[in-house]
PDB file of C-alpha atoms in Angstrom:
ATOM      1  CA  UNK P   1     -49.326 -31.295  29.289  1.00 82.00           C
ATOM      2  CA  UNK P   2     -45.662 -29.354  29.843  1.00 88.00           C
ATOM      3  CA  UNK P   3     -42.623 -29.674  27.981  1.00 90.00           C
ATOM      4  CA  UNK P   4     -41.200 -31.537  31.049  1.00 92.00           C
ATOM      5  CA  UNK P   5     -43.175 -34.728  30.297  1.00 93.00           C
ATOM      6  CA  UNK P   6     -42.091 -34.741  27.409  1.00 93.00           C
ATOM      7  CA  UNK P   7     -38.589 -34.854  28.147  1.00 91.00           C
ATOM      8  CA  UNK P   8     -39.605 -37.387  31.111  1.00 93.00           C
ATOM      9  CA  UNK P   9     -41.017 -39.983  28.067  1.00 93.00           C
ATOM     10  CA  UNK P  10     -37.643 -39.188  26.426  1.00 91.00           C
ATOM     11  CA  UNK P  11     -35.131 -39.709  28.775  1.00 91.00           C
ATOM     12  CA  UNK P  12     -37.510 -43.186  29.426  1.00 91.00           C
ATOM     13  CA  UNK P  13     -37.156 -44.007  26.353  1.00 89.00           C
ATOM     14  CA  UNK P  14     -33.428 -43.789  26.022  1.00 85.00           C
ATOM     15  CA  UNK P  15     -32.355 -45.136  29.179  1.00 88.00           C
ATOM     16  CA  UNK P  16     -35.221 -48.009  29.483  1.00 88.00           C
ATOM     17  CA  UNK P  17     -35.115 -47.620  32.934  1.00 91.00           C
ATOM     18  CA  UNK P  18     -37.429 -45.573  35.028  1.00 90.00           C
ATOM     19  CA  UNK P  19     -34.519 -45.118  37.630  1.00 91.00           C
ATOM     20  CA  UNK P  20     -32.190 -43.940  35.798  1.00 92.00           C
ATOM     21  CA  UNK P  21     -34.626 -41.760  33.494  1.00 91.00           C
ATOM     22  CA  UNK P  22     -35.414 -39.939  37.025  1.00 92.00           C
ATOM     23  CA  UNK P  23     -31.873 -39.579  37.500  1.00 93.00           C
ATOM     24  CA  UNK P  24     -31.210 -38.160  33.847  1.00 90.00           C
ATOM     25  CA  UNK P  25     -34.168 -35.528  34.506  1.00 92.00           C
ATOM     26  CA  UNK P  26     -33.280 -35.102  38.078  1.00 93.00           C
ATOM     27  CA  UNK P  27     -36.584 -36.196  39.730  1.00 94.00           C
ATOM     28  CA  UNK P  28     -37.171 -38.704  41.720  1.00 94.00           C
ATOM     29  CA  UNK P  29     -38.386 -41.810  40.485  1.00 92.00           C
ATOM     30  CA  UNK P  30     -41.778 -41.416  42.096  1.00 92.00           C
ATOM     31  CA  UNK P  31     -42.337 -38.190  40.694  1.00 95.00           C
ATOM     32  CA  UNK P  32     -41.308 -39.236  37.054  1.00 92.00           C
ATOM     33  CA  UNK P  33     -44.620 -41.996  37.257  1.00 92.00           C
ATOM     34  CA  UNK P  34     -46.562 -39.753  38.416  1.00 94.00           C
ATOM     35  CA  UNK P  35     -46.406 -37.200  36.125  1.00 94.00           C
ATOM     36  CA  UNK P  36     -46.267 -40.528  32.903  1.00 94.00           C
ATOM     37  CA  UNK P  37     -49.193 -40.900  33.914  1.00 93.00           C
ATOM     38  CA  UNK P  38     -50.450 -38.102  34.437  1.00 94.00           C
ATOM     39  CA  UNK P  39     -49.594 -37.685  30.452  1.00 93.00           C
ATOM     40  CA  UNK P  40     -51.519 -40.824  29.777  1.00 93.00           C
ATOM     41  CA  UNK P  41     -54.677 -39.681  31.696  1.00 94.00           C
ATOM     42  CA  UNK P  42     -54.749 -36.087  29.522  1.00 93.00           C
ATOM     43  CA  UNK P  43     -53.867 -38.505  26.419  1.00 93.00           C
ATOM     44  CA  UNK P  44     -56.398 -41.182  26.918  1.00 94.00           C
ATOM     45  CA  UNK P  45     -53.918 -43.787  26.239  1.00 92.00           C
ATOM     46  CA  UNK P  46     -51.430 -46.240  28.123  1.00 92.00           C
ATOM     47  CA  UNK P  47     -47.876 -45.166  26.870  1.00 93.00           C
ATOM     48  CA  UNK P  48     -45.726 -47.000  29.195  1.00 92.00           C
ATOM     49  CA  UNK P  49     -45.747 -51.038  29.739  1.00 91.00           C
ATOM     50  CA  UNK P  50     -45.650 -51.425  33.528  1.00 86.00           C
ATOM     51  CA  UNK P  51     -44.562 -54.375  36.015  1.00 78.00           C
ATOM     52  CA  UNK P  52     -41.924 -54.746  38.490  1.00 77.00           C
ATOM     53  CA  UNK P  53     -39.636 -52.613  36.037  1.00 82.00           C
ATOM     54  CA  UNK P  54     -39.947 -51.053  32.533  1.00 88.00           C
ATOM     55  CA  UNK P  55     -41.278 -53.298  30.083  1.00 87.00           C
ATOM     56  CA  UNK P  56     -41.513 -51.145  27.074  1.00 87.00           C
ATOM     57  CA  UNK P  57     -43.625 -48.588  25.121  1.00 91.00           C
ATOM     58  CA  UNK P  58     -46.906 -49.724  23.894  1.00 92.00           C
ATOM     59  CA  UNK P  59     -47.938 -49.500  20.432  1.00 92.00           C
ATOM     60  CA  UNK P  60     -49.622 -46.163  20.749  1.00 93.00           C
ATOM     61  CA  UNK P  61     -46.567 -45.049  23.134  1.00 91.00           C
ATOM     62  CA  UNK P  62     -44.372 -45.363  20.108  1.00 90.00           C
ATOM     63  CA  UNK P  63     -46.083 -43.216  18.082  1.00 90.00           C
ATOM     64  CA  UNK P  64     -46.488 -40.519  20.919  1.00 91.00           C
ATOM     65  CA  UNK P  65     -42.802 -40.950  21.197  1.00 88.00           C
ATOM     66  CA  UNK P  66     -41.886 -40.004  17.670  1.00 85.00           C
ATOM     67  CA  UNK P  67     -44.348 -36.744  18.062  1.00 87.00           C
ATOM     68  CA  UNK P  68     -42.330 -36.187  21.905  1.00 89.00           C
ATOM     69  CA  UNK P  69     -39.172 -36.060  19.957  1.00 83.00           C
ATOM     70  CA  UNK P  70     -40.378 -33.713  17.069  1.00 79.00           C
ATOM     71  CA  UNK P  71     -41.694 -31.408  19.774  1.00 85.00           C
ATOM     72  CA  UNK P  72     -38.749 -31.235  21.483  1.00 82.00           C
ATOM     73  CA  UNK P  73     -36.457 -30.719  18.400  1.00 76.00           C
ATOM     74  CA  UNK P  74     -38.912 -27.753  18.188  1.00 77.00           C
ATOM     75  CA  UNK P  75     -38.722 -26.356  21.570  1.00 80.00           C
ATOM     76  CA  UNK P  76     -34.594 -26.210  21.193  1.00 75.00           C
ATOM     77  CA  UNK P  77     -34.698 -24.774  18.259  1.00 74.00           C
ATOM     78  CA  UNK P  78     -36.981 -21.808  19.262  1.00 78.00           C
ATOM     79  CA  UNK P  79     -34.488 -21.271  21.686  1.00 76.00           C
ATOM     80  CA  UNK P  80     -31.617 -21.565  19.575  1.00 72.00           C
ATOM     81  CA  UNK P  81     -33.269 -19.183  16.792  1.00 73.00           C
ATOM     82  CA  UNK P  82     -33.715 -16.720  19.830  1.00 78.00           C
ATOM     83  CA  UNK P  83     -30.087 -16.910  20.678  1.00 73.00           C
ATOM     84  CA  UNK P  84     -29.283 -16.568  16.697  1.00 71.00           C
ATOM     85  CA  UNK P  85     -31.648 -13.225  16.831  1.00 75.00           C
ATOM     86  CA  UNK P  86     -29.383 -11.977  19.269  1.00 73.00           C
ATOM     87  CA  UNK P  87     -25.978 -12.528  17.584  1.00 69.00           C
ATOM     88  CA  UNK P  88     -25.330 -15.670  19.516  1.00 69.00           C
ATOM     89  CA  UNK P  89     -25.397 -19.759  18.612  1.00 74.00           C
ATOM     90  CA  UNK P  90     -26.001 -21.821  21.570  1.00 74.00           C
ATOM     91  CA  UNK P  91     -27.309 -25.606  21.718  1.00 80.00           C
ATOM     92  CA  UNK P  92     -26.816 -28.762  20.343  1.00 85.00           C
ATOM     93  CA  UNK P  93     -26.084 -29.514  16.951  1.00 89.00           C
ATOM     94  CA  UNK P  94     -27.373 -33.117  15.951  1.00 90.00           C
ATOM     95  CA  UNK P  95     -25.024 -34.621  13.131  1.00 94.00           C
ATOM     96  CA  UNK P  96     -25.641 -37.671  11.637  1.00 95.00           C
ATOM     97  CA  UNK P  97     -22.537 -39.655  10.263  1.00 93.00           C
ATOM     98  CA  UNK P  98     -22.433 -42.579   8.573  1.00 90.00           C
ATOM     99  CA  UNK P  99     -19.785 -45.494   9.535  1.00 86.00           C
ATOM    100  CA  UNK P 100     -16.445 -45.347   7.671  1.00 84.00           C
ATOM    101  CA  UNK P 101     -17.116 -41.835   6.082  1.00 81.00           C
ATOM    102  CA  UNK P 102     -14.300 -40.751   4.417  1.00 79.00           C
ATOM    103  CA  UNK P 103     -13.335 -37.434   6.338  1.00 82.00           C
ATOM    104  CA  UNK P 104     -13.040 -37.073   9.495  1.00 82.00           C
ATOM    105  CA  UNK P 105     -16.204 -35.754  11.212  1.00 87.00           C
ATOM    106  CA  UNK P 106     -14.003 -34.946  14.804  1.00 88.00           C
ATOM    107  CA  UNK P 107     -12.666 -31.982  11.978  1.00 86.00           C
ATOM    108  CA  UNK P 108     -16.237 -31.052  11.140  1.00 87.00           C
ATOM    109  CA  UNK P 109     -17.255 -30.962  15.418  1.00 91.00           C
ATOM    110  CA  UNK P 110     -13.528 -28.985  15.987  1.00 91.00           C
ATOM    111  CA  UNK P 111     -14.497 -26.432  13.326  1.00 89.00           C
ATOM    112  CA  UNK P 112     -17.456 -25.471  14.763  1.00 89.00           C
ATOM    113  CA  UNK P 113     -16.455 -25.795  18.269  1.00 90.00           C
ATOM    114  CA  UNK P 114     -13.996 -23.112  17.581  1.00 88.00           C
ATOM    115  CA  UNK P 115     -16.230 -20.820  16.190  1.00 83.00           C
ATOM    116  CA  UNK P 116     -18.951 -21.317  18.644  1.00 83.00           C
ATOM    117  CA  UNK P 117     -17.837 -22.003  22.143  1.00 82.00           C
ATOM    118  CA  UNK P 118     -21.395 -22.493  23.312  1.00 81.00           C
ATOM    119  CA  UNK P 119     -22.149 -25.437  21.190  1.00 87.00           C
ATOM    120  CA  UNK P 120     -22.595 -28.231  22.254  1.00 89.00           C
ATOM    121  CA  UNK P 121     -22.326 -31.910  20.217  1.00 93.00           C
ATOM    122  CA  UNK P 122     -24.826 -35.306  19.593  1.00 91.00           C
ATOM    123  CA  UNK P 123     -23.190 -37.378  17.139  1.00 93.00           C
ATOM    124  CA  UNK P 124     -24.970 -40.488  15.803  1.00 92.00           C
ATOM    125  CA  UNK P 125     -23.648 -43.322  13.275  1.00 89.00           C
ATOM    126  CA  UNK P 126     -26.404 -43.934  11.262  1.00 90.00           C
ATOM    127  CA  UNK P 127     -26.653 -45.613   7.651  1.00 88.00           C
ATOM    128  CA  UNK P 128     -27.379 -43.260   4.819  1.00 89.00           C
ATOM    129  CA  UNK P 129     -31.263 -43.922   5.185  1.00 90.00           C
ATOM    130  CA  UNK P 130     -31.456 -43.214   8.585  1.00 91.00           C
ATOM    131  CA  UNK P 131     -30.001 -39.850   8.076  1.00 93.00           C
ATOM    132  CA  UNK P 132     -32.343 -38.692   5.560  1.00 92.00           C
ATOM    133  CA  UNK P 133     -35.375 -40.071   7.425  1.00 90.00           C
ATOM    134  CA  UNK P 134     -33.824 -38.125  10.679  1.00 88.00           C
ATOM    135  CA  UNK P 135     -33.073 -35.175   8.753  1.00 90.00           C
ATOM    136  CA  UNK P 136     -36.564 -34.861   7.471  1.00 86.00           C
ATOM    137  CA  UNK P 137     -38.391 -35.276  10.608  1.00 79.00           C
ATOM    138  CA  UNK P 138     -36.089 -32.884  11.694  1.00 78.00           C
ATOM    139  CA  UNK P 139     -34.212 -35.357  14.424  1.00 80.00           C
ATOM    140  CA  UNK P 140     -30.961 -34.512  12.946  1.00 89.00           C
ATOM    141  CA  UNK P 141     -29.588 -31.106  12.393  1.00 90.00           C
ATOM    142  CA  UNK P 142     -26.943 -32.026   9.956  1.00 94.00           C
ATOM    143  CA  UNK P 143     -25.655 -35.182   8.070  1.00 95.00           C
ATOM    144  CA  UNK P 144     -22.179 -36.189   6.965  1.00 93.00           C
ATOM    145  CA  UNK P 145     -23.511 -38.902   4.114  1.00 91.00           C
ATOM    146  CA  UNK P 146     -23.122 -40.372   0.877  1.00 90.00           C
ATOM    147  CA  UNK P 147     -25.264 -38.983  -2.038  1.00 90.00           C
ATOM    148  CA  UNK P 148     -26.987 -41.227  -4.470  1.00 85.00           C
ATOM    149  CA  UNK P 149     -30.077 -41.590  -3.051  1.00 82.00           C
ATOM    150  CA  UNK P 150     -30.457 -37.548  -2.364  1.00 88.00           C
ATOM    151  CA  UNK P 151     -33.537 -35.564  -3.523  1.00 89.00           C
ATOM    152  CA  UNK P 152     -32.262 -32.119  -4.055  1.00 88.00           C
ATOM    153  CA  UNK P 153     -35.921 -31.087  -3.713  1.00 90.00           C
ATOM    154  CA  UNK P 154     -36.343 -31.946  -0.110  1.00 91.00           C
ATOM    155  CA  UNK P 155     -31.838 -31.738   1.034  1.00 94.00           C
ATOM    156  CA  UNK P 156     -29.534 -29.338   0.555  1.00 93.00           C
ATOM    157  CA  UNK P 157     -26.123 -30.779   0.240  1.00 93.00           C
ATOM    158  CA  UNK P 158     -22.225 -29.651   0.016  1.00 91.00           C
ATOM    159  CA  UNK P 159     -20.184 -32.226  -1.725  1.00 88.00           C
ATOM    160  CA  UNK P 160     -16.753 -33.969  -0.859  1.00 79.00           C
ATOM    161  CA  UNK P 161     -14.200 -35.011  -3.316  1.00 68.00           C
ATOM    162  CA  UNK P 162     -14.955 -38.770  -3.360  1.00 75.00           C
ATOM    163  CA  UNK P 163     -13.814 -41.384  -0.738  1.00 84.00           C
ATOM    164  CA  UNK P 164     -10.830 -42.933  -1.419  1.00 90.00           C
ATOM    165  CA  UNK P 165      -9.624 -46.217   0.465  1.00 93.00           C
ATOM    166  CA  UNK P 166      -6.539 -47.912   2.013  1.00 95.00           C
ATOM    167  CA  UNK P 167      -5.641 -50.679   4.099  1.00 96.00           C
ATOM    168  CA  UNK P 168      -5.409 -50.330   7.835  1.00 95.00           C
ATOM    169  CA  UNK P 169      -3.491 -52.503   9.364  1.00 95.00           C
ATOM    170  CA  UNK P 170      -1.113 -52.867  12.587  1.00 95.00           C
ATOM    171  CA  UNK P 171       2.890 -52.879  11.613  1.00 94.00           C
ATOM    172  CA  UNK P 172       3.613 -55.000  14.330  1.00 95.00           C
ATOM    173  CA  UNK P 173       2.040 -57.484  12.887  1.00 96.00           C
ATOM    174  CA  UNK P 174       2.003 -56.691   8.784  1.00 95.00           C
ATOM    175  CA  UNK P 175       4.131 -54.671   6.886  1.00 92.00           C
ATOM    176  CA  UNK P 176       3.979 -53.461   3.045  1.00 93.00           C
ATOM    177  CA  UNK P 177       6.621 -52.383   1.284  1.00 89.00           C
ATOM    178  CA  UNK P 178       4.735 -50.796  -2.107  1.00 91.00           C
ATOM    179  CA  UNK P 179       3.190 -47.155  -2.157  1.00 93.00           C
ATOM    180  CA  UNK P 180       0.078 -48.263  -3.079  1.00 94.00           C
ATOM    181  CA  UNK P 181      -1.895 -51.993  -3.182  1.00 96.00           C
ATOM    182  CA  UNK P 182      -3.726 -54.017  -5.943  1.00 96.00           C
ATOM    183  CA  UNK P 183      -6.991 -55.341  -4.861  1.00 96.00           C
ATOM    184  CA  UNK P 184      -5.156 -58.273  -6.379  1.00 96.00           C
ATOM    185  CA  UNK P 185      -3.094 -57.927  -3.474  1.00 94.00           C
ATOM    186  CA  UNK P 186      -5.479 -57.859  -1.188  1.00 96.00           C
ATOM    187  CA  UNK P 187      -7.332 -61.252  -1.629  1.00 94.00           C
ATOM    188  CA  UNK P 188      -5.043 -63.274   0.136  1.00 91.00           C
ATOM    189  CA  UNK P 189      -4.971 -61.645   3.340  1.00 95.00           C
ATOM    190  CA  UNK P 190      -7.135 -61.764   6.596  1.00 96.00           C
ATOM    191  CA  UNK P 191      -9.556 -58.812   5.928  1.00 96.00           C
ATOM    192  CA  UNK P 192     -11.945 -57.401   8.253  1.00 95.00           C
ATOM    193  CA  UNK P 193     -14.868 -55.704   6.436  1.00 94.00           C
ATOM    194  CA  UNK P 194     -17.932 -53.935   7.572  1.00 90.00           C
ATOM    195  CA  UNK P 195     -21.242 -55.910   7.759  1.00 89.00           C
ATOM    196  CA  UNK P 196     -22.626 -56.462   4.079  1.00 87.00           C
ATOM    197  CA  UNK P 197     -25.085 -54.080   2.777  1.00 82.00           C
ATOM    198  CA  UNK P 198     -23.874 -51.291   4.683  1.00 86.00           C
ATOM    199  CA  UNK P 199     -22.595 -48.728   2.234  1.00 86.00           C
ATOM    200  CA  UNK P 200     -18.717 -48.180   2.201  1.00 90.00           C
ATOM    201  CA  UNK P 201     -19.038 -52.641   2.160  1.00 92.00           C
ATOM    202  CA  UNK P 202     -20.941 -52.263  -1.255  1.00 91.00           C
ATOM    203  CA  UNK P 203     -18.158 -50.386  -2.718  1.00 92.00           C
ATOM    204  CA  UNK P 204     -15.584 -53.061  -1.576  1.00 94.00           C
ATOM    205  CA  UNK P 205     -17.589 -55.738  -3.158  1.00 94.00           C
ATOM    206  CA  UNK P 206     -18.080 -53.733  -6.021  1.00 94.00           C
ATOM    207  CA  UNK P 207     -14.488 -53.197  -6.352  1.00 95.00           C
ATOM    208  CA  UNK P 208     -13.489 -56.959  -5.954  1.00 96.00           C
ATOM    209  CA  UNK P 209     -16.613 -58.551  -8.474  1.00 95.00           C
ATOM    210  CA  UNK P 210     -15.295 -55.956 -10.816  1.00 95.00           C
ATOM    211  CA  UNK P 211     -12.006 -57.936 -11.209  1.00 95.00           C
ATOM    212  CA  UNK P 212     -12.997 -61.096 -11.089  1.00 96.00           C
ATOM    213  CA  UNK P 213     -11.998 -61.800  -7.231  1.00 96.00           C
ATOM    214  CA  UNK P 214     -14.076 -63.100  -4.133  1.00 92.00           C
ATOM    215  CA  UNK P 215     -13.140 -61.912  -0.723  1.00 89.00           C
ATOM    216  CA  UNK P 216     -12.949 -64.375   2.268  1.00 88.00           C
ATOM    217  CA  UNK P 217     -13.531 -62.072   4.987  1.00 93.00           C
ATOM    218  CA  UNK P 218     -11.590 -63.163   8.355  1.00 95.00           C
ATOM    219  CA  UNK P 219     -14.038 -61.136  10.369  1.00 95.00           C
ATOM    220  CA  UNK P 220     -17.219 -59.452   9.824  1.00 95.00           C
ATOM    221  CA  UNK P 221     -19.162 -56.641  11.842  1.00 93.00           C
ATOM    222  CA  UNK P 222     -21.236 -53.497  11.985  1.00 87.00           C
ATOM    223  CA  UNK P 223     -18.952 -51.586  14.585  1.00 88.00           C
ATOM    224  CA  UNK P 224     -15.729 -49.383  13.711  1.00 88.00           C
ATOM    225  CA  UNK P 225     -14.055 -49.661  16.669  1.00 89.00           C
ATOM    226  CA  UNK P 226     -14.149 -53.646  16.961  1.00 92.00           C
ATOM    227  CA  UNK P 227     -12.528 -53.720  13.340  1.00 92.00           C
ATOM    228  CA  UNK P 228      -9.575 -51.325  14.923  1.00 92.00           C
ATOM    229  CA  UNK P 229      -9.113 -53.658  17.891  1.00 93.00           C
ATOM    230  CA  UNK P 230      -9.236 -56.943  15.224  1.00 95.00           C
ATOM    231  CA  UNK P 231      -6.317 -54.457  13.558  1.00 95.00           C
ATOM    232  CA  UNK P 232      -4.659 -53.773  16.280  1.00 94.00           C
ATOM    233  CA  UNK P 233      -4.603 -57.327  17.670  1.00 94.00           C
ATOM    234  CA  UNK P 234      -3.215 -58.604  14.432  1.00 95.00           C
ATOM    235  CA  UNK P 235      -6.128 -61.026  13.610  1.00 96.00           C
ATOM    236  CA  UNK P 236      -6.845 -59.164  10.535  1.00 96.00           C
ATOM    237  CA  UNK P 237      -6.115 -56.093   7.972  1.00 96.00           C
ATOM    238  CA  UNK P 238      -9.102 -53.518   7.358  1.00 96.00           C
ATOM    239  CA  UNK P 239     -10.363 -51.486   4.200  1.00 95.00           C
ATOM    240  CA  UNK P 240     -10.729 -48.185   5.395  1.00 92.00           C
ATOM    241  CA  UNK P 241     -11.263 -44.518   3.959  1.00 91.00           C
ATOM    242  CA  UNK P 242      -8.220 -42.205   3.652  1.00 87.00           C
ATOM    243  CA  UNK P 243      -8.815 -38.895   5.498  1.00 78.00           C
ATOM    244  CA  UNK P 244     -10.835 -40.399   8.288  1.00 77.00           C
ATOM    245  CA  UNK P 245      -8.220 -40.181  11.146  1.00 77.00           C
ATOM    246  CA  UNK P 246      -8.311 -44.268  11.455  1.00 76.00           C
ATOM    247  CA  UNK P 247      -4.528 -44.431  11.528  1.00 74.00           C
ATOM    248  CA  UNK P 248      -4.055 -41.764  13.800  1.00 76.00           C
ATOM    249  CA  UNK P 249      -5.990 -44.183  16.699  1.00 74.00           C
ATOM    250  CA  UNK P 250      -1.865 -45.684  17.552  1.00 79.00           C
ATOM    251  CA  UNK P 251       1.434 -44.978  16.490  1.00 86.00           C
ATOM    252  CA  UNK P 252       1.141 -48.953  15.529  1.00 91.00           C
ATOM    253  CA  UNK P 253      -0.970 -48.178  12.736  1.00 92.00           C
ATOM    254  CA  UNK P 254      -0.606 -47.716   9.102  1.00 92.00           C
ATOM    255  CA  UNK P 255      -2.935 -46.469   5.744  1.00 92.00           C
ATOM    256  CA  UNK P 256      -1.519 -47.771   2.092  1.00 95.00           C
ATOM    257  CA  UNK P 257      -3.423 -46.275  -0.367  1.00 95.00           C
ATOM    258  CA  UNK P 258      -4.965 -49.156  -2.641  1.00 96.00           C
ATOM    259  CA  UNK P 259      -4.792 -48.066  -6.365  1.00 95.00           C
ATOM    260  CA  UNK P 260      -8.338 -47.271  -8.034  1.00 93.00           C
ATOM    261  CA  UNK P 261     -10.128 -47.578  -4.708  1.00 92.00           C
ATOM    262  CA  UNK P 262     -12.558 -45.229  -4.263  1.00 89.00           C
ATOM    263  CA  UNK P 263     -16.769 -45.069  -2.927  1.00 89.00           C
ATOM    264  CA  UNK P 264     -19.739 -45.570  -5.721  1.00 87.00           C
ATOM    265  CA  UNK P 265     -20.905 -42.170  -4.670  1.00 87.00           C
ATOM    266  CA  UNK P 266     -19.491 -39.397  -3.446  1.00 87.00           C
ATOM    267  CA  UNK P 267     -19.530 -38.182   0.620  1.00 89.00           C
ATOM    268  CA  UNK P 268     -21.190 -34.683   1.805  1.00 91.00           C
ATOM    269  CA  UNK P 269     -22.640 -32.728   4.247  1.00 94.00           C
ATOM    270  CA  UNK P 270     -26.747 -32.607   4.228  1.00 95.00           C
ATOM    271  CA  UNK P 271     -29.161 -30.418   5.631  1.00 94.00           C
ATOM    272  CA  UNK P 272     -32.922 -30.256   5.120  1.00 92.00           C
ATOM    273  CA  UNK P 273     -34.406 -27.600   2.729  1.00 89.00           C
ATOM    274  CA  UNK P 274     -37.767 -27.318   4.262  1.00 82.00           C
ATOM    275  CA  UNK P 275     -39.276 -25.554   7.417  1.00 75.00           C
ATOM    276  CA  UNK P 276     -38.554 -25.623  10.410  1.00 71.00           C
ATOM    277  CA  UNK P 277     -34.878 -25.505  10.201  1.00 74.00           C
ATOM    278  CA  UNK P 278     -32.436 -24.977  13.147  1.00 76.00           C
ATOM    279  CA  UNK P 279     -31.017 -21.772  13.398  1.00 76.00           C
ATOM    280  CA  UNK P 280     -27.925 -23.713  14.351  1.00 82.00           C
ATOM    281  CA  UNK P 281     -27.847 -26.361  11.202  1.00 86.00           C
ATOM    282  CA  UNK P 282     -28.143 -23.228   8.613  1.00 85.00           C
ATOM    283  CA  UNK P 283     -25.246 -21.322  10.583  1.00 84.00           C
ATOM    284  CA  UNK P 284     -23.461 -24.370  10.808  1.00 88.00           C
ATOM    285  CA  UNK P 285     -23.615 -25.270   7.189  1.00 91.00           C
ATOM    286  CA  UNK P 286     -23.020 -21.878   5.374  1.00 88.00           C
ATOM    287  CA  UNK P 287     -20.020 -21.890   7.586  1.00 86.00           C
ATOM    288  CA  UNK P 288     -18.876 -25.482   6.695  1.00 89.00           C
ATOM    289  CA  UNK P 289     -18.225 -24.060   3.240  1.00 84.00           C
ATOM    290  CA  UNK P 290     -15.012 -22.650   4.552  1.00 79.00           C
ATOM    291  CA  UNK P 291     -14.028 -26.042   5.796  1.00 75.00           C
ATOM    292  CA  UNK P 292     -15.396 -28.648   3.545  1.00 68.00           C
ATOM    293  CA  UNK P 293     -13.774 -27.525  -0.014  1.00 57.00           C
ATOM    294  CA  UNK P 294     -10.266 -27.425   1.167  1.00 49.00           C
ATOM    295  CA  UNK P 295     -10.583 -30.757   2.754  1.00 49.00           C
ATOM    296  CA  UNK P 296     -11.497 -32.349  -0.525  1.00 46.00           C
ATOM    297  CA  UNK P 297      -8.737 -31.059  -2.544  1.00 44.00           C
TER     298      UNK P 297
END
């Protein structure tokens, strides 16, 4: 078994396509079966469902996978704890974000960018639970997350001031004369809203029970960017954080603060406590303290 097999399974994995994983890996197709299975003959097991085209992992293939991934998250970050013993910070720093976070995480990636130029960047939008399962099986360098449901035993964490939350919504199509909204306000128009259950949506429920008022949401999903083109098409307004760089998508769009709007729990940066830890997420985070205070002022 070599590290390239690994990376082979991977790159299968995340394309689904045994093609374009050759491509990714650049191998030719051939080659990329042959040495699957040649991983499945030193393994004893059949990873990879076969037919005229990729038909998924099996059963034991998953759980190979997971331990694939784990080794690989290893094998960069020997080499990025090499480059850190010699006065350098090279790789790719995995950040976890959750949708809707109230600051903006392209402020986060800029920071460090600028004080690393041989960084490079995975960002994945992830609920809160996903982060902390990635972060502890050490998938995730870094997470930009909401913390209620944080052990400080196993996380170490650098807290935000707490998300507060306006309405987004297009000025060709609305406009608002007030400095600020009443979730009274609110109830009448065409709102788009996150999927229910996700986070930042429980705090907008939360918000609306707590007076008395039931939302009729216009439009519902799981993806950021289709509530900004609902926005900017006019079929709806959208409850979004302040600080997050939303309005700054068009010079169409605009952020009104709504009075007493804010998250249940507070929004930080997290970073696993235990061993083995990235070179690059401990630089990364001791340097975030320059950052992150000011930007929750």
């Amino acid at each position: 078994m070599d590290i390239k097999q690994l990376k082979f399974l991977i790159a299968l994995d995340e394309t689904r396509h045994f093609g374009q994983a050759a491509a990714r890996c650049h191998i030719t197709q051939p080659t990329l079966s042959m040495r699957l299975r040649q991983l499945e003959d030193e393994l004893g097991l059949e990873l990879v469902h076969r037919g005229q085209r990729f038909e998924g992992f099996s059963a034991e293939g998953e759980r190979i996978l997971a331990w694939a991934r784990s080794l690989m998250a290893a094998h960069d970050g020997l080499y990025a704890e090499a480059a850190a013993c010699r006065g350098q910070l090279v790789g790719t720093l995995r950040l976890g974000v959750v949708p809707l976070a109230g600051f903006d995480p392209m402020r986060l990636v800029q920071f460090f960018a600028e004080q690393h130029a041989g960084l490079h960047f995975q960002l994945f939008a992830l609920s809160s639970e996903e982060i902390l399962e990635r972060l502890g099986r050490n998938q995730l360098d870094l997470g930009l997350s909401y913390l209620d449901r944080l052990n400080p035993e196993h996380f170490d964490s650098l807290e935000l001031a707490e998300t507060r939350m306006g309405l987004l919504y297009d000025r060709r199509h609305f406009q608002f004369t007030r400095p600020a909204l009443r979730w009274e306000s609110l109830i009448d128009l065409p709102l788009g809203l996150l999927s229910a259950g996700m986070h930042f949506r429980q705090s907008i429920d939360h918000s609306f029970r707590s007076r008395g008022l039931t939302p009729n949401p216009r439009m519902e999903t799981d993806a950021v960017h289709q509530l900004l083109q609902a926005v900017s098409a006019g079929l709806c307004c959208a409850i979004m954080p302040l600080n997050s760089g939303l309005a700054e998508f068009t010079e169409h769009l605009a952020l009104t603060p709504i009075e007493d709007a804010h998250t249940l729990a507070p929004l930080g940066l997290i970073m696993r406590r235990s061993a083995p830890r990235s070179a690059l997420a401990e630089a990364c985070f001791a340097e975030a303290h320059k950052l992150l205070p000011a930007a929750a002022d």
